Amino acid sequence: MRTRRIASTLASLALLGGATVATAAPAHAAACGYFVSYGNSYYNHCTHDGSIIDIHIDVVLGWDKNRCVSPGVTYLGPATKIRNAWYTGKLC
């Protein structure tokens, strides 16, 4: 009986440890679209179809620009220079 309780406790601790690791993942791992992490701007194109999309980048004190991004996270620049970014509805 004691062995079963110890095994159950160890299994619970292993699950708890796994949950802790999962919550420690970077914010950009789950965020879709524009986000800021550690003072840097990123755009995460969440898709499973491999599409390349056109995003509009809102530049602080400069000309806004459009950029094509592939699936996954794309670095846009320092957050002090990029205010926002969004999908334009167009493919590249």
Tab-separated table of N, CA and C in Angstrom, residues 55-91:
chain	number	residue	atom	x	y	z
A	55	ILE	N	1.317	41.781	-43.947
A	55	ILE	CA	0.932	42.500	-42.737
A	55	ILE	C	1.280	43.980	-42.890
A	56	HIS	N	0.521	44.825	-42.234
A	56	HIS	CA	0.783	46.265	-42.199
A	56	HIS	C	1.470	46.561	-40.883
A	57	ILE	N	2.585	47.267	-40.930
A	57	ILE	CA	3.360	47.594	-39.734
A	57	ILE	C	3.240	49.081	-39.457
A	58	ASP	N	2.732	49.417	-38.275
A	58	ASP	CA	2.566	50.802	-37.829
A	58	ASP	C	3.873	51.259	-37.181
A	59	VAL	N	4.609	52.103	-37.910
A	59	VAL	CA	5.922	52.570	-37.471
A	59	VAL	C	5.776	53.885	-36.710
A	60	VAL	N	6.448	53.982	-35.567
A	60	VAL	CA	6.435	55.205	-34.767
A	60	VAL	C	7.339	56.239	-35.442
A	61	LEU	N	6.832	57.450	-35.647
A	61	LEU	CA	7.597	58.553	-36.244
A	61	LEU	C	8.287	58.156	-37.550
A	62	GLY	N	7.566	57.468	-38.397
A	62	GLY	CA	8.129	57.065	-39.684
A	62	GLY	C	7.029	56.607	-40.613
A	63	TRP	N	7.418	56.166	-41.797
A	63	TRP	CA	6.460	55.671	-42.780
A	63	TRP	C	6.050	54.260	-42.422
A	64	ASP	N	4.744	54.028	-42.393
A	64	ASP	CA	4.254	52.666	-42.195
A	64	ASP	C	4.686	51.820	-43.381
A	65	LYS	N	4.716	50.515	-43.198
A	65	LYS	CA	5.144	49.634	-44.289
A	65	LYS	C	4.377	48.327	-44.239
A	66	ASN	N	4.376	47.636	-45.353
A	66	ASN	CA	3.806	46.300	-45.444
A	66	ASN	C	4.935	45.306	-45.612
A	67	ARG	N	4.695	44.100	-45.129
A	67	ARG	CA	5.730	43.075	-45.197
A	67	ARG	C	5.064	41.709	-45.307
A	68	CYS	N	5.663	40.832	-46.079
A	68	CYS	CA	5.182	39.461	-46.189
A	68	CYS	C	5.845	38.630	-45.091
A	69	VAL	N	5.023	37.828	-44.392
A	69	VAL	CA	5.567	36.980	-43.336
A	69	VAL	C	5.131	35.537	-43.545
A	70	SER	N	6.044	34.640	-43.260
A	70	SER	CA	5.798	33.203	-43.321
A	70	SER	C	5.200	32.738	-42.002
A	71	PRO	N	4.720	31.518	-41.951
A	71	PRO	CA	4.200	30.991	-40.687
A	71	PRO	C	5.268	31.023	-39.594
A	72	GLY	N	4.829	31.302	-38.387
A	72	GLY	CA	5.733	31.374	-37.241
A	72	GLY	C	5.983	32.805	-36.827
A	73	VAL	N	6.979	32.981	-35.971
A	73	VAL	CA	7.284	34.286	-35.384
A	73	VAL	C	8.289	35.038	-36.249
A	74	THR	N	7.973	36.303	-36.544
A	74	THR	CA	8.852	37.183	-37.317
A	74	THR	C	9.208	38.390	-36.471
A	75	TYR	N	10.499	38.674	-36.341
A	75	TYR	CA	10.972	39.851	-35.612
A	75	TYR	C	10.707	41.095	-36.460
A	76	LEU	N	10.099	42.116	-35.859
A	76	LEU	CA	9.790	43.348	-36.591
A	76	LEU	C	10.714	44.505	-36.238
A	77	GLY	N	11.258	44.505	-35.035
A	77	GLY	CA	12.135	45.584	-34.609
A	77	GLY	C	11.883	45.930	-33.149
A	78	PRO	N	12.592	46.941	-32.662
A	78	PRO	CA	12.396	47.353	-31.271
A	78	PRO	C	10.984	47.907	-31.057
A	79	ALA	N	10.424	47.625	-29.902
A	79	ALA	CA	9.060	48.082	-29.589
A	79	ALA	C	8.971	49.606	-29.540
A	80	THR	N	10.069	50.285	-29.354
A	80	THR	CA	10.056	51.749	-29.361
A	80	THR	C	9.847	52.301	-30.763
A	81	LYS	N	10.065	51.477	-31.794
A	81	LYS	CA	9.921	51.927	-33.179
A	81	LYS	C	8.705	51.334	-33.892
A	82	ILE	N	8.150	50.251	-33.358
A	82	ILE	CA	6.991	49.588	-33.965
A	82	ILE	C	5.832	49.663	-32.977
A	83	ARG	N	4.731	50.272	-33.409
A	83	ARG	CA	3.578	50.460	-32.525
A	83	ARG	C	2.594	49.298	-32.596
A	84	ASN	N	2.434	48.713	-33.799
A	84	ASN	CA	1.461	47.640	-33.990
A	84	ASN	C	1.687	47.011	-35.365
A	85	ALA	N	1.052	45.864	-35.596
A	85	ALA	CA	1.083	45.223	-36.908
A	85	ALA	C	-0.158	44.347	-37.021
A	86	TRP	N	-0.707	44.249	-38.240
A	86	TRP	CA	-1.909	43.442	-38.425
A	86	TRP	C	-1.966	42.891	-39.838
A	87	TYR	N	-2.716	41.807	-39.967
A	87	TYR	CA	-2.926	41.133	-41.231
A	87	TYR	C	-3.823	41.993	-42.113
A	88	THR	N	-3.419	42.201	-43.356
A	88	THR	CA	-4.184	43.060	-44.268
A	88	THR	C	-5.307	42.304	-44.983
A	89	GLY	N	-5.314	40.996	-44.859
A	89	GLY	CA	-6.309	40.193	-45.562
A	89	GLY	C	-5.816	39.699	-46.911
A	90	LYS	N	-4.565	40.002	-47.244
A	90	LYS	CA	-3.995	39.611	-48.533
A	90	LYS	C	-2.894	38.574	-48.356
A	91	LEU	N	-2.767	37.716	-49.340
A	91	LEU	CA	-1.664	36.764	-49.375
A	91	LEU	C	-0.538	37.344	-50.218
